[in-house]
mmCIF file of C-alpha atoms in Angstrom:
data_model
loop_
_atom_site.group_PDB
_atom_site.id
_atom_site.type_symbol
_atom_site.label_atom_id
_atom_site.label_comp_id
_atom_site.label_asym_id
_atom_site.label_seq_id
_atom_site.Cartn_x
_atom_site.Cartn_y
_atom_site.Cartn_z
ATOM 1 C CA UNK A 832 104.325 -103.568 52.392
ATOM 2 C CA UNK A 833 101.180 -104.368 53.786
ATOM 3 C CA UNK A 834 98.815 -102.459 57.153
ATOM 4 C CA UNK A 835 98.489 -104.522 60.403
ATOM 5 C CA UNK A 836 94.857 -102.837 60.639
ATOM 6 C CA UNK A 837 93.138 -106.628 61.236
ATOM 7 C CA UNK A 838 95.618 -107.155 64.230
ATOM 8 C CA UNK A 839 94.724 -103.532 66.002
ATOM 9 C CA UNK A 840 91.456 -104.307 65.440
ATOM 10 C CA UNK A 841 91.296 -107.918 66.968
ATOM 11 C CA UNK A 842 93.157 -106.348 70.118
ATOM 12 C CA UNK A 843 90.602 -103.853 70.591
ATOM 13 C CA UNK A 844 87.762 -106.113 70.207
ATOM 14 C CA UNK A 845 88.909 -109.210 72.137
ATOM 15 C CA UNK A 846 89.650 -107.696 75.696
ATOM 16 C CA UNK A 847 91.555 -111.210 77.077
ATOM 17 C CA UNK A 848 93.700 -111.245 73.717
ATOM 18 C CA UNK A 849 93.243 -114.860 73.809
ATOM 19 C CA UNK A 850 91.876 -116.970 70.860
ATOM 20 C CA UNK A 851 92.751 -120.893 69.407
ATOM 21 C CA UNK A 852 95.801 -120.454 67.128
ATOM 22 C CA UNK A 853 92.717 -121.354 63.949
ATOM 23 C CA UNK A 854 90.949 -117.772 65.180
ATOM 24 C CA UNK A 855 94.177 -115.669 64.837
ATOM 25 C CA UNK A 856 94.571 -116.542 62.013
ATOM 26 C CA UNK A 857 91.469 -116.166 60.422
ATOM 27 C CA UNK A 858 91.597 -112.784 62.181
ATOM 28 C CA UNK A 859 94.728 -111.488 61.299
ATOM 29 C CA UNK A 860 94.820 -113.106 57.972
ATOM 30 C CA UNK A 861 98.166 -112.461 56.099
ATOM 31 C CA UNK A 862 99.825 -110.664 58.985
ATOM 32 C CA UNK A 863 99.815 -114.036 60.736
ATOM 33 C CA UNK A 864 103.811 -114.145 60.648
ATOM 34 C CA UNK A 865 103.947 -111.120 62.077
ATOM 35 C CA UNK A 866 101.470 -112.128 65.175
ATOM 36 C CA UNK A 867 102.878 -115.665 65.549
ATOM 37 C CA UNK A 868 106.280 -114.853 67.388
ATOM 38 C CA UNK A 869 104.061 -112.870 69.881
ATOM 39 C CA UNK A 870 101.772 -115.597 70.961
ATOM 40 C CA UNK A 871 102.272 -117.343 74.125
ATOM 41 C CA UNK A 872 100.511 -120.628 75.204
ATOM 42 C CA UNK A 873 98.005 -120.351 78.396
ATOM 43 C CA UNK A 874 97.731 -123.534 79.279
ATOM 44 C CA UNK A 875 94.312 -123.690 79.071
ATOM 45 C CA UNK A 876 91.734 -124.788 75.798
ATOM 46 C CA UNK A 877 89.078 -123.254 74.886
ATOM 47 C CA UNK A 878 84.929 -124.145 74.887
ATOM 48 C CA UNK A 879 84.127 -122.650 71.534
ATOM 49 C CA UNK A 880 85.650 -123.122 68.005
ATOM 50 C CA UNK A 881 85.872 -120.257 65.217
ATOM 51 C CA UNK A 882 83.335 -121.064 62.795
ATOM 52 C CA UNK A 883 84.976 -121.476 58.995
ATOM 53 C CA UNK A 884 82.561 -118.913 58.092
ATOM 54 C CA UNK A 885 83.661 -115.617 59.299
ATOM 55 C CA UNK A 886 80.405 -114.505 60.630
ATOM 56 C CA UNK A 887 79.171 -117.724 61.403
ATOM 57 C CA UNK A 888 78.605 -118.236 65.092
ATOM 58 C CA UNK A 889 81.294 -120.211 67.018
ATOM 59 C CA UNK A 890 81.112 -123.459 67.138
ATOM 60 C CA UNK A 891 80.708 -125.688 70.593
ATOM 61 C CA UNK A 892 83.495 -127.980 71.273
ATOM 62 C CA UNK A 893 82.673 -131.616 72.502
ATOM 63 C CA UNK A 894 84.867 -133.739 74.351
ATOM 64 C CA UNK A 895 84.067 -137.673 73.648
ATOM 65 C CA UNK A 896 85.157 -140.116 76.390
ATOM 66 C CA UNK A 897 87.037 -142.263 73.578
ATOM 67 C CA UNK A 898 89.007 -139.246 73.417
ATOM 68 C CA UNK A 899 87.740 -137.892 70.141
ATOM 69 C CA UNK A 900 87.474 -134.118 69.897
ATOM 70 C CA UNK A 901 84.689 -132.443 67.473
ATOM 71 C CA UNK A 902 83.676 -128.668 66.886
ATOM 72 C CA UNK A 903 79.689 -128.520 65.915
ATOM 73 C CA UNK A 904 77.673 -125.671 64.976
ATOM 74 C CA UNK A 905 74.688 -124.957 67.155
ATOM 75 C CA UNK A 906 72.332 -123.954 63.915
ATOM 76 C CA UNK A 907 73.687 -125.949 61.600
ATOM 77 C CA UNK A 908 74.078 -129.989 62.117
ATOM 78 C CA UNK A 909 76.096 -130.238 58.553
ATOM 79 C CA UNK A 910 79.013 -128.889 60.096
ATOM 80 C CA UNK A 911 81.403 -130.940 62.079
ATOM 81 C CA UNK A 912 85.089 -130.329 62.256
ATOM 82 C CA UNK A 913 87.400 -133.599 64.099
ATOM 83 C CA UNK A 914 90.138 -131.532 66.255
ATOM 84 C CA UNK A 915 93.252 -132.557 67.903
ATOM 85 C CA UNK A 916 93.748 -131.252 71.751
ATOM 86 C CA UNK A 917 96.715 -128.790 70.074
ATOM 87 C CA UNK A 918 93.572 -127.382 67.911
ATOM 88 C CA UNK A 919 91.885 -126.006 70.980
ATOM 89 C CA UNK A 920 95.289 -124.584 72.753
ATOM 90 C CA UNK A 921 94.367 -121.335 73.626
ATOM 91 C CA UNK A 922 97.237 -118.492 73.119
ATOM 92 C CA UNK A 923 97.289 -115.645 74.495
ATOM 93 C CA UNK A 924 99.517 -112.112 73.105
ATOM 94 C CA UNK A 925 102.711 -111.495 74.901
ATOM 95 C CA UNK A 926 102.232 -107.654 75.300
ATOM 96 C CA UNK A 927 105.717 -107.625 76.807
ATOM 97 C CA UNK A 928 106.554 -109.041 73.611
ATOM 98 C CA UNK A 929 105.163 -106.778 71.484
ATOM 99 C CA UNK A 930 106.348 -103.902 73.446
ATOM 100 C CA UNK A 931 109.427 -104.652 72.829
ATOM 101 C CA UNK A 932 109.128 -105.179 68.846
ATOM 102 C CA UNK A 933 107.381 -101.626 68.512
ATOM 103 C CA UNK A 934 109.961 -99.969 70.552
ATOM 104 C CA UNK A 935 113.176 -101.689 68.662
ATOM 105 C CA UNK A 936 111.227 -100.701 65.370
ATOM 106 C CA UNK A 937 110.747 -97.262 65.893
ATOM 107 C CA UNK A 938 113.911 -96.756 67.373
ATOM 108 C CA UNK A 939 112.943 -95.851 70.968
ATOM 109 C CA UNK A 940 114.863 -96.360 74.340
ATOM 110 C CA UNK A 941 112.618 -99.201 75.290
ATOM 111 C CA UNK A 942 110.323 -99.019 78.344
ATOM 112 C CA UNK A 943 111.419 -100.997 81.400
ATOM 113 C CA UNK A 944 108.038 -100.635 83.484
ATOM 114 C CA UNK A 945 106.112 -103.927 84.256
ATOM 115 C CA UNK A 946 103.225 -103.580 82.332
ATOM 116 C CA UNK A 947 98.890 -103.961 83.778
ATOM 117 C CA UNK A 948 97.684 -106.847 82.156
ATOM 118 C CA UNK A 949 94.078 -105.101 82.564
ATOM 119 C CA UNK A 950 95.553 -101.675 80.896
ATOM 120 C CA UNK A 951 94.385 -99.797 77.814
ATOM 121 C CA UNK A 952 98.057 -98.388 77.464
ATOM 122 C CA UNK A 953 101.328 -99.343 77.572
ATOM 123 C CA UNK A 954 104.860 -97.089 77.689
ATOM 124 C CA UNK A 955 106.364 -98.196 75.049
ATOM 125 C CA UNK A 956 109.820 -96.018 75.691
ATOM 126 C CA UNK A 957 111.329 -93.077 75.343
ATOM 127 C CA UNK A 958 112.125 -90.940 72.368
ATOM 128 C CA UNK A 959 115.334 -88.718 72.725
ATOM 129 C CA UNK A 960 115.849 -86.127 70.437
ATOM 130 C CA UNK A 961 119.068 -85.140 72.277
ATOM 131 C CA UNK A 962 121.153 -86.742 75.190
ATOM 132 C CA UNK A 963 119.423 -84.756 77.428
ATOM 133 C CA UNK A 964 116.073 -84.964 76.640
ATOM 134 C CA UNK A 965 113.475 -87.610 76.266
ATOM 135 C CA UNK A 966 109.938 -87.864 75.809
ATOM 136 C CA UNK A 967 107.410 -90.957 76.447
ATOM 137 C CA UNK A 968 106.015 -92.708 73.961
ATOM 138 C CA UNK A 969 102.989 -94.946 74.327
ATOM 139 C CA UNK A 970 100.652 -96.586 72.660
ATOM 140 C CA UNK A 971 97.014 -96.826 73.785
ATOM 141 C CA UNK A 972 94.055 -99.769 72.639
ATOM 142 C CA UNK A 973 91.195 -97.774 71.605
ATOM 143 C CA UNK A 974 88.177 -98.132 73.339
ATOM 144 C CA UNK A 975 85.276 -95.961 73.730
ATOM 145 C CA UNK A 976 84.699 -96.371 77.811
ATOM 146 C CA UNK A 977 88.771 -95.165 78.643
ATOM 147 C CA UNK A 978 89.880 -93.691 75.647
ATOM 148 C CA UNK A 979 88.788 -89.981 77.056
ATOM 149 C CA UNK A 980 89.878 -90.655 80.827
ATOM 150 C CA UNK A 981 93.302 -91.772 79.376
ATOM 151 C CA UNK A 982 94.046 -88.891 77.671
ATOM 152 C CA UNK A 983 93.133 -87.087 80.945
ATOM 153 C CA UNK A 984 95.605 -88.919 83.223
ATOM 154 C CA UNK A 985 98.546 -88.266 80.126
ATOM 155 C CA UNK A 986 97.766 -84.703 80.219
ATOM 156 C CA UNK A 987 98.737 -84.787 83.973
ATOM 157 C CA UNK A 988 102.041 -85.867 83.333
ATOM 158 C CA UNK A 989 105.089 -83.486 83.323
ATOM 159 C CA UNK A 990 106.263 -83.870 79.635
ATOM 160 C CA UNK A 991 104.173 -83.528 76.101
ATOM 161 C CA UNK A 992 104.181 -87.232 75.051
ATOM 162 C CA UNK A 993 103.699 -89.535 71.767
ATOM 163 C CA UNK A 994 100.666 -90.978 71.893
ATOM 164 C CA UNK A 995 100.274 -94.117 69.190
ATOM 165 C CA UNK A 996 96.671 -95.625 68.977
ATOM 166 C CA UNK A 997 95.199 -98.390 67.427
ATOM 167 C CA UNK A 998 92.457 -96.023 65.788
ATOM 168 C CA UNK A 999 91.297 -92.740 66.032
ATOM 169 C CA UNK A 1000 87.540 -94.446 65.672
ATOM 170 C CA UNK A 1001 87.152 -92.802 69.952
ATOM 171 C CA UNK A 1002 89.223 -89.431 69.418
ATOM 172 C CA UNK A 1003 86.578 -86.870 70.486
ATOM 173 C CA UNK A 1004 87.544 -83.359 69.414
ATOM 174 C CA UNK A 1005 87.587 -82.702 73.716
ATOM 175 C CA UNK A 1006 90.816 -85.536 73.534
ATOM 176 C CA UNK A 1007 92.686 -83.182 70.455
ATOM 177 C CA UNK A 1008 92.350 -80.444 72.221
ATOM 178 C CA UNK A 1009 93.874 -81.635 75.492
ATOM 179 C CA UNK A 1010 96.393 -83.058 73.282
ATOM 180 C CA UNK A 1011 97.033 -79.738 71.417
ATOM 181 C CA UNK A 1012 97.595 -78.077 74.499
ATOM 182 C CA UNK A 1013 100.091 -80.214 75.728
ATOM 183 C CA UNK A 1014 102.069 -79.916 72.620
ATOM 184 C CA UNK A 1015 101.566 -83.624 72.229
ATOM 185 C CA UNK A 1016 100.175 -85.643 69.155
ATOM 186 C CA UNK A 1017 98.162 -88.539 68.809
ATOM 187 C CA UNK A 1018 99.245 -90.656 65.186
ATOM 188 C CA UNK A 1019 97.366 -93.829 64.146
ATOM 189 C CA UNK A 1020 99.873 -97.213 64.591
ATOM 190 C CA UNK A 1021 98.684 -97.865 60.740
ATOM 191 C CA UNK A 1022 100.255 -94.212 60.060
ATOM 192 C CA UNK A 1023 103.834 -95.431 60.776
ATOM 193 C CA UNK A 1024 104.001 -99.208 60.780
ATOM 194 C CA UNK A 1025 103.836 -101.898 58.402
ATOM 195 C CA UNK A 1026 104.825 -105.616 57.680
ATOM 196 C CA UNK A 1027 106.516 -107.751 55.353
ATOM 197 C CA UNK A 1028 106.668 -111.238 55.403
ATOM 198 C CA UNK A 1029 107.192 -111.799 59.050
ATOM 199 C CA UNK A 1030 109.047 -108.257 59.776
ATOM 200 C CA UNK A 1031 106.939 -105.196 61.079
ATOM 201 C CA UNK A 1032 108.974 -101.740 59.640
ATOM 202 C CA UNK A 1033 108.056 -97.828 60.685
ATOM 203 C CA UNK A 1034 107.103 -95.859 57.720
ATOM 204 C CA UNK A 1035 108.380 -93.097 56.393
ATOM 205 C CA UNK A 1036 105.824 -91.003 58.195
ATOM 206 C CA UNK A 1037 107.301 -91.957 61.611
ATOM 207 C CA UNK A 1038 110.369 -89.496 60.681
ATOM 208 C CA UNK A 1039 107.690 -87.002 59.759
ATOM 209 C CA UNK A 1040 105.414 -87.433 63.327
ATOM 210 C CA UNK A 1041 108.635 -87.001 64.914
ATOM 211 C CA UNK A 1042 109.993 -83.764 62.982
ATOM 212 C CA UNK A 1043 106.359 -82.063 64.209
ATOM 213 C CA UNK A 1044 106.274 -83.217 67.657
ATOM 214 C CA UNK A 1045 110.475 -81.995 67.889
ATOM 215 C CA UNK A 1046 108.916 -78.540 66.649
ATOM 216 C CA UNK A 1047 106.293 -78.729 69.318
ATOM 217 C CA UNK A 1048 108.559 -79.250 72.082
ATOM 218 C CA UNK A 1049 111.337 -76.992 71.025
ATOM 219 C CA UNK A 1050 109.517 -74.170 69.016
ATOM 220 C CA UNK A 1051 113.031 -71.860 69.112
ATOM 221 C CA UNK A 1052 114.359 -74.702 67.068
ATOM 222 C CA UNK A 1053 117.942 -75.182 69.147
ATOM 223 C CA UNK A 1054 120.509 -76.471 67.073
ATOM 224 C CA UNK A 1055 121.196 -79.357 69.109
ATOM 225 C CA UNK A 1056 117.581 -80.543 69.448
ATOM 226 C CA UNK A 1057 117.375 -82.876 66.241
ATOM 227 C CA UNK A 1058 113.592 -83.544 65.183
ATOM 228 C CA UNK A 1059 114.702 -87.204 64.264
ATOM 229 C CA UNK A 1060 116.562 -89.599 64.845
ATOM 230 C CA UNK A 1061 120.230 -89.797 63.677
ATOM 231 C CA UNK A 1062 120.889 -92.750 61.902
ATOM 232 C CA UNK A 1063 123.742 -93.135 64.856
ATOM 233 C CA UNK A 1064 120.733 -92.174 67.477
ATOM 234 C CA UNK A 1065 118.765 -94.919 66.016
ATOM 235 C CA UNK A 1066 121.992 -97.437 65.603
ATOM 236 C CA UNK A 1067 122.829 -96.825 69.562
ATOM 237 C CA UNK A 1068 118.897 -97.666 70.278
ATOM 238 C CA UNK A 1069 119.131 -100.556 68.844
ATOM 239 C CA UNK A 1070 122.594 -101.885 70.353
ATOM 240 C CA UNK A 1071 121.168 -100.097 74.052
ATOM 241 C CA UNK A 1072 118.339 -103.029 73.602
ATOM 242 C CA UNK A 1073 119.969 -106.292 72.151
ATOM 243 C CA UNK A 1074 122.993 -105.469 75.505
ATOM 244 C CA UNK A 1075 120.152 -104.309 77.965
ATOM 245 C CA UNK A 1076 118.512 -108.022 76.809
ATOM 246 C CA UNK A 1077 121.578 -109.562 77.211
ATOM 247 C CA UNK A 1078 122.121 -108.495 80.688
ATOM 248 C CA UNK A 1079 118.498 -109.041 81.795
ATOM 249 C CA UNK A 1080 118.711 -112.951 80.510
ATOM 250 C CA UNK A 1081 122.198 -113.074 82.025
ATOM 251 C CA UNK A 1082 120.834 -111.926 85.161
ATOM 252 C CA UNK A 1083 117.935 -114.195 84.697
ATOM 253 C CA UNK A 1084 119.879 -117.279 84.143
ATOM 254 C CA UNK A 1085 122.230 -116.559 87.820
ATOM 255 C CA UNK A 1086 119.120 -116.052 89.518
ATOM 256 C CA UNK A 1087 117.775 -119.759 88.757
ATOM 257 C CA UNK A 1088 121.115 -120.838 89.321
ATOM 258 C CA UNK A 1089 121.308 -119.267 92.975
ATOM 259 C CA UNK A 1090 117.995 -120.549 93.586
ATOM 260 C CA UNK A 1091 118.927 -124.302 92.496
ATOM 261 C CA UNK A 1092 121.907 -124.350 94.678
ATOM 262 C CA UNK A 1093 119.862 -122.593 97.682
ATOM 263 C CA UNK A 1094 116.720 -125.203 96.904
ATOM 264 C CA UNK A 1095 119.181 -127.876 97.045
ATOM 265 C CA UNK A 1096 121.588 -126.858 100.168
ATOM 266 C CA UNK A 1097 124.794 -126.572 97.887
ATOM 267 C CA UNK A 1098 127.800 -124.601 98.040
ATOM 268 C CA UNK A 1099 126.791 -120.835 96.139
ATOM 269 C CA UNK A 1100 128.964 -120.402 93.661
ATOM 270 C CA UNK A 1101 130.137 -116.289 92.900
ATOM 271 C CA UNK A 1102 128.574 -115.088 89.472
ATOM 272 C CA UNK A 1103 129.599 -115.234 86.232
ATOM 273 C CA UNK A 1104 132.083 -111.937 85.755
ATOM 274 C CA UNK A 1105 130.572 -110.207 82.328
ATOM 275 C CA UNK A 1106 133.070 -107.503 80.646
ATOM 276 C CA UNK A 1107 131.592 -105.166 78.615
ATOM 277 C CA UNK A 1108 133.373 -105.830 75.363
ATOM 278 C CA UNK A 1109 132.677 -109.847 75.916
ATOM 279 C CA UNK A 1110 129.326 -108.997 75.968
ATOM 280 C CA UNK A 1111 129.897 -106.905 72.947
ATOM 281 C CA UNK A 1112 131.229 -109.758 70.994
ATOM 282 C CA UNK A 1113 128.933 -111.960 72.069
ATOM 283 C CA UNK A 1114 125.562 -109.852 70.533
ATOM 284 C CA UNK A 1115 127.584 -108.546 67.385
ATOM 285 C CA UNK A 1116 128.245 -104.971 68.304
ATOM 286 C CA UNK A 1117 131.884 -103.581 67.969
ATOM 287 C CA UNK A 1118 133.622 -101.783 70.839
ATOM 288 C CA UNK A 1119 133.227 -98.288 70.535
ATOM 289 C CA UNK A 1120 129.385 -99.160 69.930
ATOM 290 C CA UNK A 1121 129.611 -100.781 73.529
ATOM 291 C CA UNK A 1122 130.929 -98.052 74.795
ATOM 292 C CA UNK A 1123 128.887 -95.566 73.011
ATOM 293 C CA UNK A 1124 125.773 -97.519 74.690
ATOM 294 C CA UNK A 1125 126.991 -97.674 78.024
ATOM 295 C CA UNK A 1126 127.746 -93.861 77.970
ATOM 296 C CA UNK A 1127 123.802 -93.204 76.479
ATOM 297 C CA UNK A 1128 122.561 -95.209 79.059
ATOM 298 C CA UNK A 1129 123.068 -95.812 82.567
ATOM 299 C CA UNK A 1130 120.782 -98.646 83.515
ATOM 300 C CA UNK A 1131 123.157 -100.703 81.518
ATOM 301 C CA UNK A 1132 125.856 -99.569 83.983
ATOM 302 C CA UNK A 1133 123.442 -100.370 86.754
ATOM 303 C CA UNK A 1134 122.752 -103.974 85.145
ATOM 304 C CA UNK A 1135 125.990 -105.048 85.018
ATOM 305 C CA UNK A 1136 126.676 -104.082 88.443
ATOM 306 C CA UNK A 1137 123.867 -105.778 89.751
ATOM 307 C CA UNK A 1138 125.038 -108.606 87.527
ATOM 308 C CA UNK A 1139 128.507 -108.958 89.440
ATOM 309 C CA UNK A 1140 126.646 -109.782 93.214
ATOM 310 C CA UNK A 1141 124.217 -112.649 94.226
ATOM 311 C CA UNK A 1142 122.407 -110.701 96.737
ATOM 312 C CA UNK A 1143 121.963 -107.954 93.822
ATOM 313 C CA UNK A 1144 121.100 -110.637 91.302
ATOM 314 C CA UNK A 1145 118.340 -111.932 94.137
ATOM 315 C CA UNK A 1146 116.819 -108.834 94.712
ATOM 316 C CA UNK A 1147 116.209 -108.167 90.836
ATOM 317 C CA UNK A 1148 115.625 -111.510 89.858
ATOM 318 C CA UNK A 1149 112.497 -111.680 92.294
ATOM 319 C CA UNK A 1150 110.932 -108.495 89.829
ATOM 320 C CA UNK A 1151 111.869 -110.113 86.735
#
């Protein structure tokens, strides 16, 4: 098992999270097949090269007009790298992506919010300790001008929260103590996750972080308050998010199909009718798991309603 440190790092320090495919992974080094799967193309190339040096300064990209595409150093005339047009591709990380890996791993009810593209923090989801009760969980890119005023707008909210960060390097001792006294807790993302080969996996310090902040939050220690996850908690989490990601590409897929036959003056067609157990079988959980799911949580109750009209499915689609 191996620490994702170089990847929290590079998304603190590059603020557009955008870098040739070459840079990430001379940035993220080993953890590379754990970053890949959350790149997404921009469209756009880039003006500067990573140098093969790692402190060497970038090197300027030149365009020929036979086609021919170089990478030369500004102080340094020996180095000259020939590049194809897919070498300067810029990518760019998918935080809704990412999101949604961190929130499957640590066995959260994942976060349905649209997420700022220019925020410091992101929900990741809820943890729920009981049926009844659930907490937010984010997870907040450390920087030194809004790590402060961040904590400051969490305090505000109703519920103590989980707050995961990708150092404590901006923690001031005023941020733990507005913490403190919201009975919420602040744990380093290199505290309870780690990666091997291409899988990220919480530690067993997660359980731990989440026994304290359950004794926090219910300090007469009811019985039915559990301060972790059941292993049938964590099992329902997980099916809650492969049927909630079924229904939101199912949804996705009518939408395109309503507009195509709207675009193009066709007859519309009623949607496809989804059963609950089809959709079971379909993503590999058994029936009483369904059920179990649908019980734990009503949006999936609300998705496959929405699913079963095409002025529903037009209404959503346009937010998706």
């Amino acid at each position: 098992m191996a620490k994702l440190t170089s990847f929290w790092q590079l998304l603190e320090n590059r603020n557009d999270k955008t870098a040739v495919l070459a840079e990430w992974k001379q940035r993220v080094g080993d953890s590379f097949g754990v970053v890949n799967p959350l790149l997404t193309p921009t469209g756009q190339y880039a003006s500067a090269y990573p140098h093969p040096k790692p402190y060497g300064l970038k090197l300027r990209i030149i365009k020929h007009r036979n086609g021919d595409i170089v990478a030369v150093c500004p102080e340094d005339s020996d180095v000259r790298i020939d590049l194809k047009k897919t070498d300067i591709a810029l990518y760019h990380i998918n935080i809704e992506k990412l999101r949604k890996v961190l929130a499957g791993t640590l066995s959260l009810v994942p976060a349905q919010n649209a997420i700022q593209n220019v925020s410091d923090y992101i929900l990741l989801g809820k943890y729920r300790p009981k049926p009844a009760a659930d907490f937010s969980v984010y997870m907040i890119i450390a920087k030194p001008q809004s790590f402060i005023s961040i904590i400051k707008d969490l305090c505000q909210t109703p519920k103590p929260f989980i707050l995961l960060t990708t150092s404590m390097k901006d923690c001031s001792e005023e941020a733990h103590v507005l913490i403190d006294k919201k009975s919420s807790i602040i744990v380093p993302l290199d505290d309870v996750l780690e990666y091997s080969g291409a899988r990220i996996q919480c530690t067993e310090q997660w359980n731990q972080c989440l026994s304290v902040f359950a004794q926090m939050v219910n300090p007469k220690g009811r019985s039915n308050f559990v301060n972790k996850p059941s292993k049938k908690g964590q099992k329902t989490a997980a099916n809650i998010y492969k049927l909630k990601q079924y229904l939101i590409e199912h949804i996705k897929g009518e939408y395109e199909r309503l507009n195509n036959q709207i675009q193009r003056k066709w007859k519309i067609t009623p949607p496809v009718k989804l059963e609950k157990q089809k959709i079971g079988q379909i993503v590999d959980i058994r029936p009483d798991e369904v059920t179990r799911a649908f019980k734990a949580e009503p949006q999936l109750k609300a998705l496959l309603k929405i699913s079963y009209s095409n002025d529903e499915i037009l209404k959503y689609g346009k937010k998706l």
